[in-house]
PDB file of C-alpha atoms in Angstrom:
ATOM      1  CA  MET A  29      -4.333 139.895 130.827  1.00  0.00           C
ATOM      2  CA  SER A  30      -6.012 136.656 131.873  1.00  0.00           C
ATOM      3  CA  GLU A  31      -9.702 136.057 131.249  1.00  0.00           C
ATOM      4  CA  PRO A  32     -10.659 136.266 134.967  1.00  0.00           C
ATOM      5  CA  GLN A  33      -8.834 139.606 135.270  1.00  0.00           C
ATOM      6  CA  THR A  34     -10.590 140.944 132.174  1.00  0.00           C
ATOM      7  CA  LEU A  35     -13.977 139.835 133.450  1.00  0.00           C
ATOM      8  CA  LEU A  36     -13.232 141.486 136.794  1.00  0.00           C
ATOM      9  CA  LEU A  37     -12.687 144.768 134.945  1.00  0.00           C
ATOM     10  CA  GLY A  38     -16.037 144.362 133.201  1.00  0.00           C
ATOM     11  CA  PHE A  39     -17.724 143.616 136.522  1.00  0.00           C
ATOM     12  CA  ILE A  40     -16.236 146.708 138.177  1.00  0.00           C
ATOM     13  CA  ALA A  41     -17.298 148.924 135.278  1.00  0.00           C
ATOM     14  CA  GLY A  42     -20.893 147.679 135.443  1.00  0.00           C
ATOM     15  CA  VAL A  43     -21.507 147.285 139.184  1.00  0.00           C
ATOM     16  CA  THR A  44     -21.200 151.022 139.936  1.00  0.00           C
ATOM     17  CA  ILE A  45     -24.641 151.496 138.401  1.00  0.00           C
ATOM     18  CA  LEU A  46     -25.993 150.181 141.735  1.00  0.00           C
ATOM     19  CA  LEU A  47     -24.776 153.287 143.596  1.00  0.00           C
ATOM     20  CA  GLY A  48     -27.667 155.483 142.504  1.00  0.00           C
ATOM     21  CA  LEU A  49     -30.466 152.913 142.731  1.00  0.00           C
ATOM     22  CA  PRO A  50     -31.358 153.336 146.455  1.00  0.00           C
ATOM     23  CA  LEU A  51     -32.763 156.786 145.646  1.00  0.00           C
ATOM     24  CA  GLY A  52     -35.700 154.986 144.062  1.00  0.00           C
ATOM     25  CA  ARG A  53     -36.944 154.037 147.535  1.00  0.00           C
ATOM     26  CA  LEU A  54     -37.408 157.638 148.688  1.00  0.00           C
ATOM     27  CA  ARG A  55     -41.077 157.870 149.634  1.00  0.00           C
ATOM     28  CA  ALA A  56     -41.372 161.551 150.515  1.00  0.00           C
ATOM     29  CA  PRO A  57     -38.501 163.428 148.842  1.00  0.00           C
ATOM     30  CA  ARG A  58     -38.136 167.174 149.152  1.00  0.00           C
ATOM     31  CA  PRO A  59     -40.238 169.222 146.722  1.00  0.00           C
ATOM     32  CA  GLY A  60     -38.555 169.294 143.348  1.00  0.00           C
ATOM     33  CA  LEU A  61     -36.192 166.364 143.992  1.00  0.00           C
ATOM     34  CA  ARG A  62     -38.165 164.054 141.723  1.00  0.00           C
ATOM     35  CA  GLN A  63     -38.149 166.666 138.955  1.00  0.00           C
ATOM     36  CA  LEU A  64     -34.440 167.225 139.567  1.00  0.00           C
ATOM     37  CA  LEU A  65     -33.641 163.536 139.139  1.00  0.00           C
ATOM     38  CA  ASN A  66     -35.894 163.285 136.079  1.00  0.00           C
ATOM     39  CA  ALA A  67     -34.174 166.223 134.400  1.00  0.00           C
ATOM     40  CA  LEU A  68     -30.735 164.957 135.421  1.00  0.00           C
ATOM     41  CA  ALA A  69     -31.589 161.630 133.794  1.00  0.00           C
ATOM     42  CA  ILE A  70     -32.601 163.450 130.599  1.00  0.00           C
ATOM     43  CA  GLY A  71     -29.258 165.235 130.453  1.00  0.00           C
ATOM     44  CA  ILE A  72     -27.273 162.049 131.048  1.00  0.00           C
ATOM     45  CA  LEU A  73     -29.288 160.152 128.438  1.00  0.00           C
ATOM     46  CA  LEU A  74     -28.906 162.970 125.903  1.00  0.00           C
ATOM     47  CA  PHE A  75     -25.160 162.645 126.283  1.00  0.00           C
ATOM     48  CA  LEU A  76     -25.387 158.867 125.946  1.00  0.00           C
ATOM     49  CA  PHE A  77     -27.473 159.301 122.786  1.00  0.00           C
ATOM     50  CA  TRP A  78     -24.800 161.519 121.258  1.00  0.00           C
ATOM     51  CA  ASP A  79     -21.996 159.212 122.416  1.00  0.00           C
ATOM     52  CA  VAL A  80     -23.684 156.093 121.048  1.00  0.00           C
ATOM     53  CA  LEU A  81     -24.458 157.696 117.685  1.00  0.00           C
ATOM     54  CA  ALA A  82     -20.887 158.937 117.333  1.00  0.00           C
ATOM     55  CA  ASN A  83     -19.444 155.480 117.986  1.00  0.00           C
ATOM     56  CA  ALA A  84     -22.021 153.682 115.843  1.00  0.00           C
ATOM     57  CA  PHE A  85     -21.403 155.978 112.881  1.00  0.00           C
ATOM     58  CA  GLU A  86     -17.604 155.696 113.067  1.00  0.00           C
ATOM     59  CA  PRO A  87     -17.373 152.579 110.817  1.00  0.00           C
ATOM     60  CA  VAL A  88     -19.706 154.272 108.312  1.00  0.00           C
ATOM     61  CA  ASP A  89     -17.494 157.367 108.350  1.00  0.00           C
ATOM     62  CA  THR A  90     -14.393 155.209 107.851  1.00  0.00           C
ATOM     63  CA  ALA A  91     -16.044 153.440 104.913  1.00  0.00           C
ATOM     64  CA  LEU A  92     -16.947 156.813 103.379  1.00  0.00           C
ATOM     65  CA  GLY A  93     -13.316 157.910 103.722  1.00  0.00           C
ATOM     66  CA  SER A  94     -12.119 154.746 101.994  1.00  0.00           C
ATOM     67  CA  LEU A  95     -14.612 155.337  99.208  1.00  0.00           C
ATOM     68  CA  HIS A  96     -13.359 158.895  98.794  1.00  0.00           C
ATOM     69  CA  ASP A  97      -9.741 157.669  98.670  1.00  0.00           C
ATOM     70  CA  ARG A  98     -10.806 154.949  96.200  1.00  0.00           C
ATOM     71  CA  THR A  99      -9.340 152.242  98.387  1.00  0.00           C
ATOM     72  CA  ALA A 100     -12.705 150.510  98.799  1.00  0.00           C
ATOM     73  CA  GLY A 101     -16.035 150.310  97.028  1.00  0.00           C
ATOM     74  CA  ILE A 102     -19.479 151.533  97.950  1.00  0.00           C
ATOM     75  CA  GLY A 103     -20.560 148.156  99.391  1.00  0.00           C
ATOM     76  CA  PRO A 104     -19.313 148.764 102.972  1.00  0.00           C
ATOM     77  CA  VAL A 105     -20.890 152.230 102.966  1.00  0.00           C
ATOM     78  CA  LEU A 106     -24.302 150.885 101.967  1.00  0.00           C
ATOM     79  CA  GLY A 107     -24.077 147.875 104.286  1.00  0.00           C
ATOM     80  CA  TYR A 108     -22.915 149.753 107.373  1.00  0.00           C
ATOM     81  CA  GLY A 109     -25.246 152.670 106.659  1.00  0.00           C
ATOM     82  CA  ALA A 110     -28.287 150.410 106.324  1.00  0.00           C
ATOM     83  CA  LEU A 111     -27.368 148.542 109.522  1.00  0.00           C
ATOM     84  CA  PHE A 112     -26.887 151.854 111.356  1.00  0.00           C
ATOM     85  CA  LEU A 113     -30.333 153.168 110.362  1.00  0.00           C
ATOM     86  CA  LEU A 114     -32.002 149.792 110.892  1.00  0.00           C
ATOM     87  CA  GLY A 115     -30.597 149.520 114.420  1.00  0.00           C
ATOM     88  CA  ILE A 116     -31.869 152.981 115.370  1.00  0.00           C
ATOM     89  CA  GLY A 117     -35.273 152.271 113.837  1.00  0.00           C
ATOM     90  CA  VAL A 118     -35.679 148.913 115.549  1.00  0.00           C
ATOM     91  CA  GLY A 119     -34.482 150.258 118.896  1.00  0.00           C
ATOM     92  CA  LEU A 120     -36.913 153.183 118.769  1.00  0.00           C
ATOM     93  CA  LEU A 121     -40.008 151.673 117.177  1.00  0.00           C
ATOM     94  CA  SER A 122     -39.859 148.357 118.999  1.00  0.00           C
ATOM     95  CA  LEU A 123     -40.241 150.193 122.316  1.00  0.00           C
ATOM     96  CA  VAL A 124     -43.021 152.375 120.900  1.00  0.00           C
ATOM     97  CA  TYR A 125     -45.067 149.348 119.860  1.00  0.00           C
ATOM     98  CA  TYR A 126     -44.122 147.385 122.970  1.00  0.00           C
ATOM     99  CA  GLU A 127     -45.446 150.208 125.132  1.00  0.00           C
ATOM    100  CA  ARG A 128     -48.590 150.334 123.003  1.00  0.00           C
ATOM    101  CA  TRP A 129     -49.052 146.592 123.467  1.00  0.00           C
ATOM    102  CA  LEU A 130     -48.599 146.894 127.225  1.00  0.00           C
ATOM    103  CA  THR A 131     -51.117 149.726 127.377  1.00  0.00           C
ATOM    104  CA  GLY A 132     -53.668 147.571 125.557  1.00  0.00           C
ATOM    105  CA  ARG A 133     -53.087 144.675 127.948  1.00  0.00           C
ATOM    106  CA  ARG A 134     -53.783 146.900 130.951  1.00  0.00           C
ATOM    107  CA  GLN A 135     -57.469 146.645 130.072  1.00  0.00           C
ATOM    108  CA  PRO A 136     -58.768 143.536 131.888  1.00  0.00           C
ATOM    109  CA  GLU A 137     -60.556 140.870 129.938  1.00  0.00           C
ATOM    110  CA  ARG A 138     -64.347 141.124 129.785  1.00  0.00           C
ATOM    111  CA  PHE A 139     -65.961 138.198 131.504  1.00  0.00           C
ATOM    112  CA  GLY A 140     -69.508 139.440 131.015  1.00  0.00           C
ATOM    113  CA  PRO A 141     -71.881 141.311 133.287  1.00  0.00           C
ATOM    114  CA  GLY A 142     -72.417 140.479 136.894  1.00  0.00           C
ATOM    115  CA  ALA A 143     -69.942 139.247 139.441  1.00  0.00           C
ATOM    116  CA  MET A 144     -66.215 139.105 138.700  1.00  0.00           C
ATOM    117  CA  ALA A 145     -65.125 135.757 137.326  1.00  0.00           C
ATOM    118  CA  PRO A 146     -62.363 133.894 139.209  1.00  0.00           C
ATOM    119  CA  GLY A 147     -59.785 134.584 136.486  1.00  0.00           C
ATOM    120  CA  GLU A 148     -60.540 138.270 136.059  1.00  0.00           C
ATOM    121  CA  LEU A 149     -58.570 139.483 139.045  1.00  0.00           C
ATOM    122  CA  THR A 150     -55.610 137.343 138.011  1.00  0.00           C
ATOM    123  CA  ALA A 151     -55.736 138.750 134.480  1.00  0.00           C
ATOM    124  CA  ALA A 152     -55.835 142.292 135.820  1.00  0.00           C
ATOM    125  CA  ARG A 153     -52.742 141.798 137.965  1.00  0.00           C
ATOM    126  CA  ALA A 154     -50.556 139.571 135.852  1.00  0.00           C
ATOM    127  CA  GLY A 155     -47.413 140.630 134.062  1.00  0.00           C
ATOM    128  CA  VAL A 156     -45.503 143.783 133.214  1.00  0.00           C
ATOM    129  CA  ALA A 157     -48.614 145.176 131.530  1.00  0.00           C
ATOM    130  CA  GLN A 158     -50.121 145.895 134.951  1.00  0.00           C
ATOM    131  CA  TRP A 159     -47.154 147.881 136.207  1.00  0.00           C
ATOM    132  CA  SER A 160     -47.530 151.606 136.760  1.00  0.00           C
ATOM    133  CA  ALA A 161     -46.254 153.963 134.063  1.00  0.00           C
ATOM    134  CA  ALA A 162     -43.316 154.929 136.308  1.00  0.00           C
ATOM    135  CA  ARG A 163     -42.248 151.306 136.816  1.00  0.00           C
ATOM    136  CA  ARG A 164     -42.475 150.533 133.105  1.00  0.00           C
ATOM    137  CA  LEU A 165     -40.499 153.649 132.229  1.00  0.00           C
ATOM    138  CA  SER A 166     -37.718 152.756 134.671  1.00  0.00           C
ATOM    139  CA  LEU A 167     -37.525 149.313 133.040  1.00  0.00           C
ATOM    140  CA  LEU A 168     -37.247 150.848 129.577  1.00  0.00           C
ATOM    141  CA  ILE A 169     -34.511 153.191 130.796  1.00  0.00           C
ATOM    142  CA  ALA A 170     -32.596 150.206 132.183  1.00  0.00           C
ATOM    143  CA  VAL A 171     -32.950 148.362 128.839  1.00  0.00           C
ATOM    144  CA  GLY A 172     -31.682 151.351 126.856  1.00  0.00           C
ATOM    145  CA  ILE A 173     -28.742 151.877 129.189  1.00  0.00           C
ATOM    146  CA  GLY A 174     -28.025 148.141 129.158  1.00  0.00           C
ATOM    147  CA  LEU A 175     -27.686 148.119 125.364  1.00  0.00           C
ATOM    148  CA  HIS A 176     -25.332 151.087 125.609  1.00  0.00           C
ATOM    149  CA  ASN A 177     -23.280 149.393 128.317  1.00  0.00           C
ATOM    150  CA  PHE A 178     -22.956 146.257 126.198  1.00  0.00           C
ATOM    151  CA  GLY A 179     -21.029 148.397 123.703  1.00  0.00           C
ATOM    152  CA  GLU A 180     -18.822 149.653 126.531  1.00  0.00           C
ATOM    153  CA  GLY A 181     -18.110 146.071 127.548  1.00  0.00           C
ATOM    154  CA  LEU A 182     -17.074 145.221 123.990  1.00  0.00           C
ATOM    155  CA  ALA A 183     -14.524 148.055 124.129  1.00  0.00           C
ATOM    156  CA  ILE A 184     -13.093 146.817 127.447  1.00  0.00           C
ATOM    157  CA  GLY A 185     -12.852 143.212 126.249  1.00  0.00           C
ATOM    158  CA  ALA A 186     -11.271 144.185 122.930  1.00  0.00           C
ATOM    159  CA  SER A 187      -8.660 146.384 124.627  1.00  0.00           C
ATOM    160  CA  ALA A 188      -7.687 143.638 127.068  1.00  0.00           C
ATOM    161  CA  ALA A 189      -7.558 141.031 124.295  1.00  0.00           C
ATOM    162  CA  THR A 190      -5.129 143.119 122.229  1.00  0.00           C
ATOM    163  CA  GLY A 191      -2.828 143.626 125.207  1.00  0.00           C
ATOM    164  CA  ALA A 192      -3.729 147.275 125.785  1.00  0.00           C
ATOM    165  CA  ILE A 193      -3.866 146.796 129.556  1.00  0.00           C
ATOM    166  CA  SER A 194      -3.520 150.471 130.461  1.00  0.00           C
ATOM    167  CA  LEU A 195      -6.254 151.425 127.996  1.00  0.00           C
ATOM    168  CA  ALA A 196      -8.551 148.743 129.361  1.00  0.00           C
ATOM    169  CA  THR A 197      -7.970 150.009 132.913  1.00  0.00           C
ATOM    170  CA  ILE A 198      -8.660 153.606 131.886  1.00  0.00           C
ATOM    171  CA  LEU A 199     -11.838 152.510 130.122  1.00  0.00           C
ATOM    172  CA  VAL A 200     -13.001 150.747 133.269  1.00  0.00           C
ATOM    173  CA  ILE A 201     -12.474 153.884 135.367  1.00  0.00           C
ATOM    174  CA  GLY A 202     -14.305 156.076 132.888  1.00  0.00           C
ATOM    175  CA  PHE A 203     -17.171 153.662 132.316  1.00  0.00           C
ATOM    176  CA  ALA A 204     -17.535 153.104 136.071  1.00  0.00           C
ATOM    177  CA  LEU A 205     -18.021 156.852 136.520  1.00  0.00           C
ATOM    178  CA  HIS A 206     -20.528 156.858 133.660  1.00  0.00           C
ATOM    179  CA  ASN A 207     -22.496 153.978 135.123  1.00  0.00           C
ATOM    180  CA  ALA A 208     -22.593 155.562 138.574  1.00  0.00           C
ATOM    181  CA  THR A 209     -24.562 158.488 137.100  1.00  0.00           C
ATOM    182  CA  GLU A 210     -26.747 156.176 134.993  1.00  0.00           C
ATOM    183  CA  GLY A 211     -28.178 154.588 138.140  1.00  0.00           C
ATOM    184  CA  PHE A 212     -29.849 157.903 138.983  1.00  0.00           C
ATOM    185  CA  GLY A 213     -31.461 157.921 135.560  1.00  0.00           C
ATOM    186  CA  ILE A 214     -32.978 154.461 136.015  1.00  0.00           C
ATOM    187  CA  VAL A 215     -34.715 155.229 139.322  1.00  0.00           C
ATOM    188  CA  ALA A 216     -35.729 158.814 138.525  1.00  0.00           C
ATOM    189  CA  PRO A 217     -39.328 157.816 137.603  1.00  0.00           C
ATOM    190  CA  LEU A 218     -39.670 155.734 140.801  1.00  0.00           C
ATOM    191  CA  THR A 219     -38.708 158.428 143.304  1.00  0.00           C
ATOM    192  CA  GLY A 220     -41.601 159.507 145.497  1.00  0.00           C
ATOM    193  CA  GLN A 221     -44.008 156.811 144.313  1.00  0.00           C
ATOM    194  CA  ALA A 222     -46.634 155.600 146.803  1.00  0.00           C
ATOM    195  CA  GLU A 223     -45.379 152.027 146.418  1.00  0.00           C
ATOM    196  CA  ARG A 224     -41.647 151.935 146.992  1.00  0.00           C
ATOM    197  CA  PRO A 225     -39.716 149.495 144.773  1.00  0.00           C
ATOM    198  CA  SER A 226     -38.333 146.493 146.612  1.00  0.00           C
ATOM    199  CA  TRP A 227     -34.593 145.932 146.894  1.00  0.00           C
ATOM    200  CA  GLY A 228     -35.036 142.918 144.645  1.00  0.00           C
ATOM    201  CA  ARG A 229     -36.643 145.062 141.926  1.00  0.00           C
ATOM    202  CA  LEU A 230     -33.876 147.639 142.198  1.00  0.00           C
ATOM    203  CA  GLY A 231     -31.311 144.860 141.947  1.00  0.00           C
ATOM    204  CA  LEU A 232     -33.019 143.526 138.827  1.00  0.00           C
ATOM    205  CA  LEU A 233     -32.996 146.992 137.227  1.00  0.00           C
ATOM    206  CA  GLY A 234     -29.304 147.280 138.074  1.00  0.00           C
ATOM    207  CA  LEU A 235     -28.645 143.874 136.517  1.00  0.00           C
ATOM    208  CA  ILE A 236     -30.483 144.864 133.317  1.00  0.00           C
ATOM    209  CA  GLY A 237     -28.623 148.172 133.086  1.00  0.00           C
ATOM    210  CA  GLY A 238     -25.158 147.168 134.295  1.00  0.00           C
ATOM    211  CA  GLY A 239     -24.983 143.427 133.566  1.00  0.00           C
ATOM    212  CA  PRO A 240     -24.460 143.874 129.793  1.00  0.00           C
ATOM    213  CA  THR A 241     -21.118 145.554 130.547  1.00  0.00           C
ATOM    214  CA  PHE A 242     -19.880 142.231 131.917  1.00  0.00           C
ATOM    215  CA  VAL A 243     -21.418 140.248 129.029  1.00  0.00           C
ATOM    216  CA  GLY A 244     -19.924 142.652 126.476  1.00  0.00           C
ATOM    217  CA  THR A 245     -16.514 142.285 128.088  1.00  0.00           C
ATOM    218  CA  LEU A 246     -16.772 138.501 127.809  1.00  0.00           C
ATOM    219  CA  ILE A 247     -17.730 138.655 124.132  1.00  0.00           C
ATOM    220  CA  GLY A 248     -15.300 141.456 123.319  1.00  0.00           C
ATOM    221  CA  GLN A 249     -12.320 139.289 124.221  1.00  0.00           C
ATOM    222  CA  SER A 250     -12.883 137.019 121.237  1.00  0.00           C
ATOM    223  CA  VAL A 251     -15.541 138.449 118.918  1.00  0.00           C
ATOM    224  CA  VAL A 252     -15.232 142.090 117.962  1.00  0.00           C
ATOM    225  CA  ASN A 253     -16.252 143.433 114.575  1.00  0.00           C
ATOM    226  CA  ASP A 254     -17.846 146.563 113.157  1.00  0.00           C
ATOM    227  CA  THR A 255     -21.070 144.796 112.224  1.00  0.00           C
ATOM    228  CA  LEU A 256     -21.743 143.671 115.803  1.00  0.00           C
ATOM    229  CA  ALA A 257     -20.819 147.070 117.222  1.00  0.00           C
ATOM    230  CA  ILE A 258     -23.042 149.007 114.806  1.00  0.00           C
ATOM    231  CA  ALA A 259     -26.010 146.706 115.416  1.00  0.00           C
ATOM    232  CA  PHE A 260     -25.955 146.963 119.200  1.00  0.00           C
ATOM    233  CA  LEU A 261     -25.043 150.645 119.315  1.00  0.00           C
ATOM    234  CA  GLY A 262     -27.839 151.413 116.852  1.00  0.00           C
ATOM    235  CA  LEU A 263     -30.323 149.557 119.033  1.00  0.00           C
ATOM    236  CA  ALA A 264     -29.011 151.442 122.061  1.00  0.00           C
ATOM    237  CA  ALA A 265     -29.379 154.815 120.313  1.00  0.00           C
ATOM    238  CA  GLY A 266     -32.988 154.114 119.345  1.00  0.00           C
ATOM    239  CA  SER A 267     -33.859 152.875 122.832  1.00  0.00           C
ATOM    240  CA  VAL A 268     -32.251 155.857 124.550  1.00  0.00           C
ATOM    241  CA  LEU A 269     -34.033 158.269 122.187  1.00  0.00           C
ATOM    242  CA  TYR A 270     -37.404 156.724 123.077  1.00  0.00           C
ATOM    243  CA  VAL A 271     -36.688 157.042 126.790  1.00  0.00           C
ATOM    244  CA  VAL A 272     -35.618 160.692 126.406  1.00  0.00           C
ATOM    245  CA  ILE A 273     -38.914 161.456 124.649  1.00  0.00           C
ATOM    246  CA  GLU A 274     -40.851 159.835 127.504  1.00  0.00           C
ATOM    247  CA  LEU A 275     -38.885 161.656 130.211  1.00  0.00           C
ATOM    248  CA  LEU A 276     -39.355 164.993 128.455  1.00  0.00           C
ATOM    249  CA  ALA A 277     -43.113 164.386 128.516  1.00  0.00           C
ATOM    250  CA  VAL A 278     -42.911 163.733 132.275  1.00  0.00           C
ATOM    251  CA  ALA A 279     -40.879 166.913 132.772  1.00  0.00           C
ATOM    252  CA  ARG A 280     -43.399 169.007 130.814  1.00  0.00           C
ATOM    253  CA  ARG A 281     -46.294 167.742 132.928  1.00  0.00           C
ATOM    254  CA  ALA A 282     -44.407 168.485 136.138  1.00  0.00           C
ATOM    255  CA  GLY A 283     -43.646 172.101 135.238  1.00  0.00           C
ATOM    256  CA  LEU A 284     -40.644 173.731 136.985  1.00  0.00           C
ATOM    257  CA  LYS A 285     -39.141 174.723 133.655  1.00  0.00           C
ATOM    258  CA  GLU A 286     -36.109 176.538 135.105  1.00  0.00           C
ATOM    259  CA  LEU A 287     -35.156 173.663 137.405  1.00  0.00           C
ATOM    260  CA  THR A 288     -35.621 171.185 134.575  1.00  0.00           C
ATOM    261  CA  THR A 289     -33.426 173.190 132.196  1.00  0.00           C
ATOM    262  CA  TRP A 290     -30.604 173.616 134.698  1.00  0.00           C
ATOM    263  CA  CYS A 291     -30.634 169.942 135.639  1.00  0.00           C
ATOM    264  CA  ILE A 292     -30.647 168.791 132.005  1.00  0.00           C
ATOM    265  CA  LEU A 293     -27.583 170.978 131.511  1.00  0.00           C
ATOM    266  CA  LEU A 294     -25.998 169.455 134.617  1.00  0.00           C
ATOM    267  CA  GLY A 295     -26.654 165.945 133.315  1.00  0.00           C
ATOM    268  CA  LEU A 296     -25.023 166.811 130.001  1.00  0.00           C
ATOM    269  CA  MET A 297     -22.034 168.286 131.810  1.00  0.00           C
ATOM    270  CA  LEU A 298     -21.626 165.138 133.919  1.00  0.00           C
ATOM    271  CA  GLY A 299     -21.676 163.021 130.770  1.00  0.00           C
ATOM    272  CA  PHE A 300     -19.071 165.114 128.980  1.00  0.00           C
ATOM    273  CA  LEU A 301     -16.963 165.415 132.135  1.00  0.00           C
ATOM    274  CA  THR A 302     -16.628 161.657 132.574  1.00  0.00           C
ATOM    275  CA  ASP A 303     -16.019 161.248 128.848  1.00  0.00           C
ATOM    276  CA  GLY A 304     -13.385 163.977 128.987  1.00  0.00           C
ATOM    277  CA  ILE A 305     -11.543 162.037 131.668  1.00  0.00           C
ATOM    278  CA  LEU A 306     -11.259 159.133 129.236  1.00  0.00           C
ATOM    279  CA  VAL A 307     -10.023 161.333 126.390  1.00  0.00           C
ATOM    280  CA  ALA A 308      -7.511 163.193 128.571  1.00  0.00           C
ATOM    281  CA  ALA A 309      -6.112 159.873 129.754  1.00  0.00           C
ATOM    282  CA  GLY A 310      -5.537 158.796 126.170  1.00  0.00           C
ATOM    283  CA  ALA A 311      -8.393 156.309 125.758  1.00  0.00           C
TER     284      ALA A 311
END
């Protein structure tokens, strides 16, 4: 498969994330729709968390098997294991402290008593720190999904590079279905907000979430190794876990426990369904 054809596969797999983004512009959705989308996003992300961890731990598991068979030493086990845990830790804690930093920056600078200084209004409006909690959360969801999709792109690029054309095509179909559901997860916090996100903002969120599939495909054609895969998948797992924690907090505040539970289950089922299509096809 030529490089342009391989990159086209990566583009197709990533661009379907745009299908669910227009829902973020709903200003007055039906009662419960916002909670439905939030819970659906939780279910999808829970599946992604499991899927990412399983793939990230696979090289560690292989190294443990080699150690048991005495065909390799303990070095790969310790190295891969440390990288696995480090990736999860960095992915999770970096977002925790980044959110804390943003929250601190939301407090405008003190220019002293009296009238507002000329720079105070600018300081209060500048940067991501002044975004609403819903807008920041949607960005973090897009980042977590983007890291996950980078790993998917690596798989597509590696399959095409080794001549497994049918496998690469099957991966594209499966990942395209995955990404179509992930778009709903990104815009779930934005649905029903007083200030609707612009089409440009939605496009940027789609680029952050789906673009890494294309980049991963490009890199996967020539550079694929366990160290790179573990590092990025670990970061993705930590990021997705942080987002799930945040979305669960939103769901608890909203109430509607029965609706939330059913929709989380539905999200999980969608994740496993699309993954099952890949497995049944021999991927």
